Amino acid sequence: MYRDLREFIGLVGEMGLLRHVEGADAYLEIGGITEVAASRPESPMLLFDSIVGYPRGFRVLTNATFNIRMAALALGLDPDLSPLDALKAWKVKSGRTKPIPPVVVKHAGFLENTMRGPEVDLDRFPVPHWREHDGGPYIGTSALVVTRDQQNEWTNTAIYRVQKHSKNRVTVQFDHRGRHGYMIAQKYWDVGKPCPIAIAIGEDPSLFFAAIEPVPAGKTEYENAGGLKGTPIEVYPGPETGILVPAYCEIVLEGLLLPPDQQTLLEGPIGEFTGYYAGEPKPCPVVEVTAVHHRNDPILYGAPPLKPPRGAHFGPFRAARLWNVLEAAGITDIVGVWPHLSSLMIVIALQQRYAGHAKRAGLVAAANAYMGRLVVVVDEDIDPSSLEDVMWAVATRCEASESIDIVRNAWSSHLDPRISPDEKSRGVTTHSKLIIEACRPFAWKDQFPRPTAMSPDAARRITAKWSRALDGGSNRPDLGAG
Ligand SMILES: Cc1cc2nc3c(=O)[nH]c(=O)nc-3n(C[C@H](O)[C@H](O)[C@H](O)COP(=O)(O)O)c2cc1C
């Protein structure tokens, strides 16, 4: 597997999915090109160089994990699998993966260049101001925020967004106080101390994945990333803080996360993954950056949230967790679980075995779908990854008066655009979830009209035999295709 982000970029290049862009502006243009490219069917990876106002070599990378083939590659899967087969493969692989502790190495790529104290100057990097209504430039939209507890027994890494405010000041945005990074910092702040912090930018995608998946408090995400790659993550202690950071990430900021009663700065807003802005700027904890290290020709990897379905990091693969939850709850015969619209809509395909089977699956999924307003359950003949197929099932198998349920006051977030300003000001973060059973009614499913479409196997046989004629290459069957 790839060793670092550079090797991953090389592999994506070999797949023909890398585009080089020269001469773009970090102010709005990189963000704009990223959004337009993510809207294309192949959603290519973009490597920006010769950015307006910056020396050649100071690069920005975007769209690294949206395309399902790239996401598969990042997780060590065969990128040529069909989307549903790739998800199944990940479900199996992730179930077998065991954590592998990181290894401390003697050299670090990021030590090729260092700025310390008064030399620290974040203006040297082309930090994108992604969109017009964002509150400022963001140096971290996919950066690992690394903290270490006071007893030095737990290193936590997570993706929290990082806004750049000046040459040596950034903010870290914690969604809530239960974030592990916040909990670690709180213990320093409680005794009046700043919390040492490292921000690793341009980490490899296994680390990005591990940092967004839930990991119990006290465990380090480096172990999960190592498990995913099948080899230990190479880490190196930051020279200022001693915090272990990936040795081959591109840029490292080290510094102190100041107690909020000493200093905060107004942060945000940033366009969110729902496709909306969630609110006004808020005061956030500040990092005083005391050292910056970077590789030669550094790559600032950015992953700005985009309007769904564009911004789904790692495509459908994070849904394997929900699939496992459904199975752990005793739901059998699931043939697919698919997150649409950046997981705001979940589809479960299953073979109904008993009355209430589909409803049971829908309820468990609804209880576990963070911010997911829509849960749709379909039969096994529907491809859950195809919105057209799913909507055909909804339009033909769901009787609205019988097959729709609403679960009220369910799990959402302050990012939810449909919670009213008044409710938000009262701290409401719940919404209702719609469960649509788009299955043949269990009681008479065997009498449900037969679908006209041929089976996937029959379609495959026809394609093999007649594809030359259909592609315009011949008007005869390909007899070799059987
Ligand atoms: C692209 C992306 C950006 C994220 N940004 C934030 C953020 O700004 N603040 C936050 O608290 N969580 C954010 N998250 C969610 C956390 O990274 C995620 O819940 C993580 O598991 C939290 O780790 P922790 O349990 O160690 O705190 C983001 C997730 C993704 C996928």
Coordinates of C-alpha atoms in Angstrom, one line a residue, residues 39-331:
S39 CA -19.6 17.7 -9.7
R40 CA -18.2 15.7 -12.7
P41 CA -19.0 12.0 -12.8
E42 CA -15.4 10.9 -12.4
S43 CA -14.7 13.6 -9.7
P44 CA -11.0 13.7 -10.3
M45 CA -8.3 14.4 -7.8
L46 CA -6.8 17.9 -8.2
L47 CA -3.2 19.0 -7.6
F48 CA -2.8 22.7 -7.8
D49 CA 0.6 24.2 -8.4
S50 CA 2.0 27.7 -9.4
I51 CA -0.7 29.2 -7.3
V52 CA -1.1 32.9 -7.8
G53 CA 1.3 34.8 -5.5
Y54 CA 3.2 31.7 -4.2
P55 CA 6.4 30.0 -5.3
R56 CA 6.1 27.0 -7.5
G57 CA 6.1 23.8 -5.4
F58 CA 3.8 25.1 -2.7
R59 CA 0.9 23.0 -3.7
V60 CA -2.8 22.3 -2.7
L61 CA -4.5 18.9 -3.2
T62 CA -8.3 18.4 -3.2
N63 CA -10.9 15.8 -4.1
A64 CA -8.8 13.0 -2.8
T65 CA -11.4 10.6 -1.5
F66 CA -14.8 11.4 -3.1
N67 CA -14.5 9.2 -6.2
I68 CA -15.4 5.6 -5.1
R69 CA -12.4 4.1 -6.9
M70 CA -10.0 6.4 -5.1
A71 CA -11.7 5.8 -1.8
A72 CA -11.4 2.0 -2.4
L73 CA -7.7 2.4 -3.2
A74 CA -7.3 4.4 0.0
L75 CA -8.8 1.6 2.0
G76 CA -6.7 -1.1 0.3
L77 CA -9.5 -2.5 -1.8
D78 CA -9.7 -3.4 -5.5
P79 CA -10.8 -0.1 -7.2
D80 CA -12.4 -2.0 -10.0
L81 CA -15.1 -3.6 -7.9
S82 CA -18.7 -2.5 -8.4
P83 CA -19.8 0.0 -5.8
L84 CA -21.9 -2.4 -3.8
D85 CA -19.3 -5.2 -4.0
A86 CA -16.6 -2.7 -2.9
L87 CA -18.7 -1.8 0.2
K88 CA -19.2 -5.5 0.9
A89 CA -15.4 -6.1 0.6
W90 CA -14.7 -3.2 3.0
K91 CA -17.3 -4.6 5.5
V92 CA -15.4 -7.9 5.5
K93 CA -12.0 -6.3 5.6
S94 CA -12.8 -3.9 8.4
G95 CA -14.4 -6.7 10.4
R96 CA -11.1 -8.6 10.3
T97 CA -8.7 -5.7 10.8
K98 CA -6.8 -5.6 14.1
P99 CA -5.2 -2.4 15.4
I100 CA -1.4 -2.1 14.8
P101 CA 0.5 0.3 17.2
P102 CA 2.5 3.1 15.5
V103 CA 6.3 3.0 15.3
V104 CA 8.5 5.9 16.3
V105 CA 11.0 6.4 13.5
K106 CA 14.4 8.3 13.5
H107 CA 13.7 10.6 10.5
A108 CA 10.8 12.7 9.5
G109 CA 10.0 14.1 6.1
F110 CA 8.4 17.1 7.6
L111 CA 11.7 18.2 9.2
E112 CA 13.1 19.3 5.8
N113 CA 12.1 22.9 6.6
T114 CA 11.3 24.6 9.9
M115 CA 10.2 28.1 11.1
R116 CA 10.3 28.8 14.8
G117 CA 9.1 31.6 17.1
P118 CA 9.1 34.9 15.3
E119 CA 9.9 33.3 11.9
V120 CA 6.5 31.5 11.9
D121 CA 4.6 32.7 8.9
L122 CA 1.5 30.8 7.8
D123 CA 1.1 33.4 4.9
R124 CA 3.9 31.4 3.1
F125 CA 1.3 28.7 2.4
P126 CA -1.4 29.0 -0.2
V127 CA -4.2 28.6 2.3
P128 CA -7.5 28.4 0.4
H129 CA -10.4 30.7 1.1
W130 CA -12.8 28.1 -0.3
R131 CA -16.0 30.0 -0.8
E132 CA -17.2 33.6 -0.8
H133 CA -19.3 33.4 2.4
D134 CA -16.7 31.4 4.4
G135 CA -15.4 33.4 7.4
G136 CA -11.8 33.2 6.2
P137 CA -9.1 30.9 4.8
Y138 CA -9.0 27.3 6.2
I139 CA -5.6 25.7 6.6
G140 CA -7.2 22.6 8.0
T141 CA -10.3 21.0 6.5
S142 CA -8.8 17.5 6.5
A143 CA -5.9 18.1 8.9
L144 CA -5.2 15.8 11.9
V145 CA -5.5 17.7 15.1
V146 CA -3.2 15.8 17.5
T147 CA -3.3 16.2 21.3
R148 CA -1.8 14.2 24.1
D149 CA -3.2 13.9 27.6
Q150 CA -1.3 15.2 30.6
Q151 CA -0.1 11.8 31.7
N152 CA 1.3 11.2 28.2
E153 CA -0.7 8.0 27.9
W154 CA -3.1 8.9 25.2
T155 CA -2.5 10.6 21.8
N156 CA -5.7 11.6 20.1
T157 CA -6.0 12.5 16.5
A158 CA -9.2 13.8 14.9
I159 CA -10.3 16.1 12.1
Y160 CA -11.5 19.4 13.5
R161 CA -11.4 22.3 11.1
V162 CA -8.7 24.9 11.5
Q163 CA -9.1 28.5 10.4
K164 CA -6.1 30.7 9.8
H165 CA -6.4 34.1 11.4
S166 CA -2.9 35.5 11.1
K167 CA 0.8 34.5 10.5
N168 CA 0.9 32.6 13.8
R169 CA -2.7 32.2 15.0
V170 CA -5.3 29.6 14.0
T171 CA -8.5 28.4 15.7
V172 CA -9.7 24.8 16.2
Q173 CA -13.4 24.2 16.0
F174 CA -14.8 21.5 18.3
D175 CA -18.4 20.6 17.5
H176 CA -19.1 19.9 21.2
R177 CA -17.3 19.3 24.5
G178 CA -17.4 15.6 24.1
R179 CA -14.8 15.7 21.3
H180 CA -11.7 13.9 22.6
G181 CA -9.4 16.7 21.7
Y182 CA -11.5 19.1 23.7
M183 CA -11.6 16.7 26.7
I184 CA -7.8 16.5 26.6
A185 CA -7.4 20.3 26.3
Q186 CA -9.9 20.9 29.1
K187 CA -7.7 19.1 31.6
Y188 CA -4.8 21.5 30.8
W189 CA -7.1 24.5 30.9
D190 CA -8.6 23.4 34.3
V191 CA -5.2 23.9 35.9
G192 CA -4.6 27.2 34.0
K193 CA -2.2 25.8 31.4
P194 CA -2.4 25.9 27.6
C195 CA -2.7 22.5 25.8
P196 CA 0.2 21.5 23.6
I197 CA -1.1 20.7 20.1
A198 CA 0.2 19.6 16.7
I199 CA -1.7 19.9 13.5
A200 CA -0.6 17.5 10.8
I201 CA -1.6 18.6 7.3
G202 CA -1.3 16.4 4.2
E203 CA -1.5 13.1 6.0
D204 CA -2.2 9.9 4.1
P205 CA -5.8 9.0 3.6
S206 CA -5.7 6.0 6.0
L207 CA -5.0 8.5 8.7
F208 CA -7.8 10.8 7.5
F209 CA -10.2 7.8 7.6
A210 CA -9.2 6.7 11.0
A211 CA -9.5 10.2 12.4
I212 CA -13.2 10.6 11.3
E213 CA -14.4 7.2 12.5
P214 CA -15.3 6.9 16.1
V215 CA -12.5 5.5 18.3
P216 CA -13.0 5.0 22.1
A217 CA -11.4 7.5 24.4
G218 CA -7.9 6.4 25.5
K219 CA -7.2 4.8 22.1
T220 CA -5.1 6.3 19.4
E221 CA -6.4 6.5 15.9
Y222 CA -2.9 5.7 14.6
E223 CA -3.5 2.1 15.6
N224 CA -6.6 1.8 13.4
A225 CA -4.8 3.5 10.5
G226 CA -2.0 1.0 10.9
G227 CA -4.5 -1.9 11.0
L228 CA -6.1 -0.6 7.8
K229 CA -2.8 -0.5 6.0
G230 CA -1.5 -3.7 7.6
T231 CA 1.7 -1.9 8.6
P232 CA 2.5 0.5 11.5
I233 CA 2.1 4.2 11.0
E234 CA 5.5 5.9 11.2
V235 CA 5.4 8.7 13.7
Y236 CA 7.9 11.2 14.9
P237 CA 7.8 13.5 18.0
G238 CA 7.2 17.1 17.2
P239 CA 10.4 19.0 18.2
E240 CA 8.5 21.6 20.2
T241 CA 5.8 19.6 21.8
G242 CA 7.0 16.0 21.7
I243 CA 3.5 15.0 20.3
L244 CA 3.8 12.1 17.9
V245 CA 2.9 13.1 14.4
P246 CA 2.9 11.1 11.1
A247 CA 6.6 11.3 10.0
Y248 CA 5.6 11.6 6.3
C249 CA 2.8 14.2 6.5
E250 CA 3.4 17.3 4.5
I251 CA 3.1 20.2 7.0
V252 CA 3.1 20.3 10.8
L253 CA 2.0 23.2 13.0
E254 CA 3.1 23.0 16.6
G255 CA 1.9 25.3 19.3
L256 CA -0.3 25.9 22.3
L257 CA -4.1 25.8 22.4
L258 CA -4.8 28.6 24.8
P259 CA -7.5 28.4 27.5
P260 CA -10.7 30.0 26.2
D261 CA -10.9 32.3 29.2
Q262 CA -7.6 33.8 28.0
Q263 CA -8.3 34.2 24.3
T264 CA -10.8 33.2 21.7
L265 CA -11.3 34.4 18.1
L266 CA -14.5 34.4 16.0
E267 CA -14.4 31.4 13.8
G268 CA -16.5 30.6 10.7
P269 CA -18.8 30.1 9.2
I270 CA -17.8 27.5 6.6
G271 CA -20.2 25.9 4.1
E272 CA -21.1 22.6 5.7
F273 CA -21.6 19.1 4.4
T274 CA -25.3 19.6 4.4
G275 CA -24.9 22.1 1.5
Y276 CA -25.7 25.1 3.8
Y277 CA -24.1 27.5 6.2
A278 CA -25.1 26.6 9.7
G279 CA -24.9 29.9 11.4
E280 CA -22.9 33.0 12.5
P281 CA -19.2 33.1 13.5
K282 CA -18.6 31.7 17.0
P283 CA -15.8 32.2 19.5
C284 CA -13.3 29.3 19.3
P285 CA -10.1 28.3 21.1
V286 CA -6.9 29.7 19.6
V287 CA -3.6 28.1 18.8
E288 CA -0.5 30.2 19.1
V289 CA 1.7 28.5 16.6
T290 CA 5.3 28.3 17.8
A291 CA 6.8 26.2 15.1
V292 CA 6.0 25.1 11.5
H293 CA 7.7 22.3 9.7
H294 CA 7.2 21.2 6.1
R295 CA 8.5 18.9 3.4
N296 CA 10.1 20.4 0.4
D297 CA 7.4 21.3 -2.1
P298 CA 4.7 20.9 0.5
I299 CA 1.2 19.7 -0.3
L300 CA -1.6 21.3 1.6
Y301 CA -4.4 18.7 1.4
G302 CA -7.8 20.3 1.8
A303 CA -11.3 18.7 1.9
P304 CA -13.8 21.6 2.1
P305 CA -17.4 20.4 2.8
L306 CA -19.4 20.4 -0.5
K307 CA -23.1 20.3 -1.3
P308 CA -24.3 16.6 -1.3
P309 CA -23.8 14.3 -3.0
R310 CA -20.3 15.8 -3.8
G311 CA -18.7 15.9 -0.4
A312 CA -19.0 12.3 0.8
H313 CA -15.5 11.4 2.0
F314 CA -14.7 7.8 1.3
G315 CA -17.8 7.4 -0.7
P316 CA -20.1 4.7 0.7
F317 CA -17.5 3.0 2.9
R318 CA -18.4 4.6 6.2
A319 CA -21.8 2.9 5.9
A320 CA -20.2 -0.4 6.7
R321 CA -20.4 0.7 10.4
L322 CA -24.2 1.1 10.2
W323 CA -24.5 -2.3 8.4
N324 CA -22.6 -3.9 11.3
V325 CA -24.8 -2.1 13.8
L326 CA -27.9 -3.5 12.0
E327 CA -26.5 -7.0 12.0
A328 CA -25.5 -6.7 15.7
A329 CA -29.1 -5.7 16.4
G330 CA -30.2 -9.0 14.9
I331 CA -31.4 -7.9 11.5

